[in-house]
């Protein structure tokens, strides 16, 4: 498959058929990995991973994914490159493009991935910014499709911070016309432009400050940390503000009885999610984490080796 966009900076870059095709192909790669194997579609290609924030899942799943496709991953941080000594992004983008076939970037500002995409000549994949986490939500759609057999016609609940994950869910809802209910404390609302965009695209978006209202009858219940990377100094004050938003057994009992629970991890047990729910039968978080590998391979093939997918 060939994506219309050259980069994956946000789910807004993708059409509904492209998202469905990525989910289908990721499932195909997953099955192939457990069976006969798949093509080494990135043979001879190098992919730079440039990370300014910590990571377990994203880093390892991209490194392993590139290797499984026959390519070479190169991990670096801004701190140990000249970016940390203020070499401009536009120079870095052009230099890196002479060496590697793609850049996978985890950073703070969305402008960083946008600048690298603008100045470089190779695909840039957003591996999390303060604004978005598209690879995670695309992987989550694979997990929903595996457990629910469909993406449309479900009620999705988001509990907690109106953060990068919430924004990528809003964009997935926009692309696919999903019914998404978000519940957050008043001061932690998602970006208004992103909400409006999703509504204008035909998604059914419900905003509230009541987690029970969001969860009632939902088929997919999703939460995330209350303090994201870069907000560690606000963790204490956020714990107070998010009181009542813990996804525990009582709250989950309001959801559809067959609801699944998603959490992108890392989780803070006893804060945004209880131990009982995270480890309980409705939690699919380990499948969710595994699916990062398969979805990101599908994304890389679509951007770097479209003939293989
Ligand atoms: N979910 C996620 O992106 O995890 P990491 O921060 O470990 O990459
Ligand atoms: N919202 C979280 C997601 C972690 C994968 C963060 O940005 O830290």
Coordinates of C-alpha atoms and ligand atoms in Angstrom, one line a residue:
X1 CA 0.0 0.0 0.0
X2 CA 1.1 3.5 -0.8
X3 CA 0.0 6.2 1.7
X4 CA -1.0 9.6 0.2
X5 CA 1.2 11.4 2.8
X6 CA 5.0 11.1 2.8
X7 CA 5.2 11.3 6.6
X8 CA 3.3 10.1 9.6
X9 CA 3.2 13.2 11.9
X10 CA -0.4 12.9 13.0
X11 CA -3.4 10.6 12.2
X12 CA -4.8 13.5 10.3
X13 CA -2.3 12.6 7.6
X14 CA -4.3 9.4 6.9
X15 CA -7.6 8.6 5.3
X16 CA -10.1 6.1 6.6
X17 CA -9.3 3.5 3.9
X18 CA -5.5 4.0 4.7
X19 CA -6.1 3.3 8.4
X20 CA -8.2 0.2 7.7
X21 CA -5.5 -1.0 5.3
X22 CA -2.7 -0.4 7.9
X23 CA -4.8 -2.4 10.4
X24 CA -5.3 -5.2 7.9
X25 CA -1.6 -5.3 6.9
X26 CA -0.4 -5.1 10.5
X27 CA -2.5 -8.2 11.3
X28 CA -1.1 -9.9 8.2
X29 CA 2.5 -9.2 9.4
X30 CA 1.6 -10.4 12.9
X31 CA 0.3 -13.7 11.5
X32 CA 3.3 -14.1 9.2
X33 CA 5.8 -13.5 12.0
X34 CA 4.1 -16.4 14.0
X35 CA 4.0 -18.6 10.9
X36 CA 5.9 -18.7 7.6
X37 CA 7.7 -15.3 8.1
X38 CA 7.5 -12.2 5.9
X39 CA 9.5 -10.3 3.3
X40 CA 12.7 -8.5 4.4
X41 CA 11.2 -5.4 2.8
X42 CA 13.6 -2.9 4.5
X43 CA 16.7 -4.8 3.4
X44 CA 19.5 -2.3 2.8
X45 CA 17.7 0.5 4.5
X46 CA 18.6 2.3 7.7
X47 CA 16.1 4.0 10.0
X48 CA 17.3 6.6 12.6
X49 CA 15.4 6.7 15.9
X50 CA 15.9 10.2 17.4
X51 CA 14.5 10.2 21.0
X52 CA 14.4 13.2 23.4
X53 CA 12.2 11.4 25.9
X54 CA 12.5 8.0 27.6
X55 CA 10.9 5.0 26.0
X56 CA 10.6 1.2 26.5
X57 CA 7.9 0.1 24.1
X58 CA 8.4 2.5 21.2
X59 CA 12.1 2.3 21.1
X60 CA 12.3 -1.5 21.4
X61 CA 9.4 -2.2 19.0
X62 CA 10.8 0.1 16.3
X63 CA 14.3 -1.3 16.7
X64 CA 13.1 -4.9 16.6
X65 CA 10.6 -4.1 13.8
X66 CA 13.3 -2.5 11.6
X67 CA 15.5 -5.6 12.2
X68 CA 12.7 -8.1 11.5
X69 CA 12.1 -6.3 8.2
X70 CA 15.9 -6.7 7.3
X71 CA 16.8 -3.0 7.9
X72 CA 19.2 -1.3 10.3
X73 CA 18.0 0.8 13.2
X74 CA 20.2 3.5 14.6
X75 CA 19.2 4.9 18.0
X76 CA 20.3 8.3 19.1
X77 CA 19.3 11.1 21.4
X78 CA 19.5 14.8 20.9
X79 CA 21.7 15.0 23.9
X80 CA 24.4 12.8 22.4
X81 CA 24.2 14.4 18.9
X82 CA 24.9 17.9 17.8
X83 CA 21.2 18.7 18.2
X84 CA 22.1 19.0 21.9
X85 CA 24.6 21.7 21.0
X86 CA 22.0 23.6 19.1
X87 CA 22.7 22.4 15.5
X88 CA 19.6 23.6 13.8
X89 CA 16.9 21.1 12.9
X90 CA 16.9 22.2 9.3
X91 CA 20.6 21.3 9.0
X92 CA 20.2 18.0 10.9
X93 CA 17.2 17.1 8.7
X94 CA 19.2 17.5 5.5
X95 CA 22.3 15.7 6.8
X96 CA 20.4 12.8 8.2
X97 CA 18.5 12.5 4.9
X98 CA 21.8 11.8 3.2
X99 CA 22.5 8.8 5.4
X100 CA 19.2 7.2 6.5
X101 CA 15.9 6.2 4.8
X102 CA 13.6 7.4 7.5
X103 CA 13.6 9.2 10.9
X104 CA 11.5 8.0 13.8
X105 CA 11.3 10.9 16.3
X106 CA 10.1 11.2 19.9
X107 CA 10.3 14.7 21.2
X108 CA 8.4 17.5 22.9
X109 CA 7.1 20.0 20.3
X110 CA 5.1 18.9 17.3
X111 CA 7.1 21.6 15.4
X112 CA 10.2 19.5 15.7
X113 CA 8.8 16.6 13.7
X114 CA 7.2 19.1 11.3
X115 CA 10.5 20.9 10.8
X116 CA 12.4 17.6 10.2
X117 CA 9.8 16.6 7.7
X118 CA 9.9 20.0 5.9
X119 CA 13.7 20.2 5.6
X120 CA 14.6 16.5 5.2
X121 CA 13.9 14.4 2.2
X122 CA 13.1 11.1 3.9
X123 CA 9.9 10.1 5.7
X124 CA 9.5 11.2 9.3
X125 CA 7.4 9.1 11.8
X126 CA 6.1 10.7 14.9
X127 CA 7.0 8.4 17.8
X128 CA 5.3 10.7 20.4
X129 CA 5.2 14.5 20.8
X130 CA 3.5 16.6 23.5
X131 CA 0.6 16.9 21.0
X132 CA 0.2 13.4 19.5
X133 CA 1.0 9.7 19.7
X134 CA -0.2 8.4 16.3
X135 CA 1.8 5.1 16.3
X136 CA 0.2 4.1 19.6
X137 CA -3.4 4.8 18.6
X138 CA -3.0 3.1 15.2
X139 CA -1.7 0.1 17.2
X140 CA -4.6 0.4 19.5
X141 CA -7.0 0.2 16.6
X142 CA -5.4 -3.1 15.6
X143 CA -6.0 -4.3 19.2
X144 CA -9.6 -3.2 19.1
X145 CA -10.1 -4.9 15.8
X146 CA -8.7 -8.1 17.1
X147 CA -10.8 -8.2 20.2
X148 CA -14.0 -6.6 18.9
X149 CA -13.9 -7.7 15.2
X150 CA -14.6 -4.1 14.1
X151 CA -13.7 -0.5 14.7
X152 CA -16.9 1.3 13.8
X153 CA -20.2 1.1 15.6
X154 CA -18.5 0.9 19.1
X155 CA -18.5 3.4 21.9
X156 CA -15.0 4.5 23.0
X157 CA -14.4 6.2 26.4
X158 CA -11.3 8.2 27.3
X159 CA -10.7 9.0 30.9
X160 CA -8.2 11.4 32.3
X161 CA -5.9 14.0 30.7
X162 CA -6.7 15.7 27.4
X163 CA -3.2 14.8 26.3
X164 CA -1.3 13.5 23.3
X165 CA -3.1 10.2 23.4
X166 CA -6.5 11.8 23.7
X167 CA -5.6 14.0 20.7
X168 CA -4.6 11.0 18.6
X169 CA -7.8 9.3 19.6
X170 CA -9.8 12.4 18.5
X171 CA -8.0 12.2 15.2
X172 CA -8.7 8.5 14.8
X173 CA -12.4 9.3 15.6
X174 CA -12.3 12.1 13.0
X175 CA -11.0 9.8 10.3
X176 CA -13.2 6.8 11.0
X177 CA -16.3 8.6 12.3
X178 CA -16.1 7.0 15.8
X179 CA -18.2 7.7 18.8
X180 CA -15.7 8.9 21.4
X181 CA -16.6 10.2 24.9
X182 CA -13.9 12.0 26.8
X183 CA -14.1 12.7 30.6
X184 CA -11.4 15.0 32.1
X185 CA -11.1 17.4 35.0
X186 CA -12.1 21.0 33.9
X187 CA -8.5 22.2 33.7
X188 CA -7.3 19.3 31.6
X189 CA -9.4 19.6 28.4
X190 CA -8.1 18.4 25.0
X191 CA -7.1 21.0 22.4
X192 CA -10.3 22.7 21.2
X193 CA -9.2 22.8 17.5
X194 CA -8.6 19.1 17.5
X195 CA -12.1 18.5 19.1
X196 CA -13.7 20.8 16.5
X197 CA -11.9 19.2 13.7
X198 CA -13.1 15.7 14.8
X199 CA -16.7 17.0 15.1
X200 CA -16.5 18.7 11.7
X201 CA -15.4 15.4 10.1
X202 CA -18.5 13.7 11.5
X203 CA -17.1 12.0 14.6
X204 CA -19.5 11.9 17.6
X205 CA -17.5 13.5 20.3
X206 CA -19.0 13.9 23.9
X207 CA -17.0 15.9 26.4
X208 CA -17.7 15.8 30.1
X209 CA -16.2 16.0 33.6
X210 CA -17.9 12.8 34.8
X211 CA -16.0 9.6 34.2
X212 CA -19.2 7.5 34.9
X213 CA -21.0 9.2 32.1
X214 CA -18.2 8.5 29.7
X215 CA -17.9 4.8 30.7
X216 CA -21.6 3.9 30.8
X217 CA -22.2 1.2 28.2
X218 CA -18.8 1.8 26.5
X219 CA -17.2 -1.0 24.5
X220 CA -13.6 0.3 24.8
X221 CA -12.4 2.1 27.9
X222 CA -9.1 3.8 27.6
X223 CA -6.9 5.7 30.1
X224 CA -3.4 7.1 30.4
X225 CA -1.1 8.6 33.0
X226 CA -2.2 11.9 34.7
X227 CA 1.3 13.5 34.3
X228 CA 2.9 12.9 30.9
X229 CA 6.6 13.0 30.2
X230 CA 7.8 16.5 30.7
X231 CA 5.1 17.2 33.4
X232 CA 6.8 15.3 36.2
X233 CA 6.9 18.4 38.4
X234 CA 3.1 18.7 38.3
X235 CA 2.5 15.0 39.3
X236 CA 1.5 15.9 42.9
X237 CA -0.9 18.6 42.0
X238 CA -2.4 16.5 39.2
X239 CA -3.1 13.6 41.6
X240 CA -5.4 15.9 43.4
X241 CA -7.1 17.3 40.3
X242 CA -7.8 13.8 38.9
X243 CA -9.4 12.4 42.0
X244 CA -12.4 10.3 41.0
X245 CA -10.9 9.4 37.6
X246 CA -9.2 6.2 38.6
X247 CA -10.4 3.4 36.3
X248 CA -11.3 0.8 39.0
X249 CA -13.7 -2.1 39.1
X250 CA -16.6 0.0 40.2
X251 CA -16.2 2.4 37.3
X252 CA -15.6 -0.4 34.8
X253 CA -18.8 -2.2 36.0
X254 CA -20.7 0.6 34.3
X255 CA -19.2 -0.3 30.9
X256 CA -20.6 -2.9 28.5
X257 CA -20.0 -6.3 30.1
X258 CA -17.7 -7.3 27.3
X259 CA -15.8 -4.0 27.3
X260 CA -12.0 -4.1 26.8
X261 CA -9.6 -1.9 28.7
X262 CA -6.7 -0.1 27.0
X263 CA -3.8 1.6 28.6
X264 CA -0.8 2.6 26.4
X265 CA 1.6 2.0 29.4
X266 CA 3.6 2.8 31.5
X267 CA 0.8 2.6 34.1
X268 CA 0.7 4.0 37.5
X269 CA -1.4 1.5 39.5
X270 CA -3.6 3.1 42.1
X271 CA -3.6 6.4 40.1
X272 CA -5.3 6.4 36.7
X273 CA -6.0 2.6 36.9
X274 CA -6.4 0.1 39.7
X275 CA -4.2 -3.0 39.9
X276 CA -7.4 -5.1 39.7
X277 CA -8.5 -3.6 36.4
X278 CA -5.0 -3.5 34.8
X279 CA -4.5 -7.2 35.7
X280 CA -8.1 -8.2 35.2
X281 CA -9.8 -10.2 32.5
X282 CA -11.0 -7.2 30.5
X283 CA -7.5 -5.7 30.2
X284 CA -5.8 -6.2 26.8
X285 CA -2.8 -4.1 27.6
X286 CA -0.2 -6.8 26.8
X287 CA -1.7 -7.4 23.4
X288 CA -1.8 -3.7 23.0
X289 CA 1.9 -3.4 23.8
X290 CA 2.8 -6.2 21.4
X291 CA 0.8 -4.7 18.6
X292 CA 3.1 -1.7 18.5
X293 CA 5.6 -3.9 16.8
X294 CA 3.2 -5.1 14.1
X295 CA 1.6 -1.8 13.4
X296 CA 4.8 0.1 13.2
X297 CA 6.2 -2.5 10.7
X298 CA 3.1 -1.9 8.6
X299 CA 3.6 1.9 8.8
X300 CA 7.3 1.6 7.8
X301 CA 6.4 -0.7 4.9
X302 CA 3.7 1.7 3.7
X303 CA 6.2 4.7 3.8
X304 CA 9.4 3.0 2.8
X305 CA 8.6 -0.1 0.9
X306 CA 5.0 0.3 -0.5
X307 CA 5.4 -2.6 -2.9
X308 CA 5.7 -5.0 0.0
X309 CA 2.5 -4.2 1.7
Ligands
LIG1 N1 3.3 3.5 25.2 C1 4.5 4.0 24.9 O1 4.7 4.8 24.0 O2 5.5 3.5 25.8 P1 7.0 4.0 25.8 O3 7.0 5.3 26.4 O4 7.7 2.9 26.7 O5 7.6 4.0 24.5
LIG2 N1 0.8 10.6 27.7 C1 2.0 9.8 28.0 C2 2.1 8.7 27.0 C3 3.2 7.8 27.3 C4 3.4 6.7 26.3 C5 3.2 10.7 27.9 O1 3.3 11.5 27.0 O2 4.1 10.6 28.7

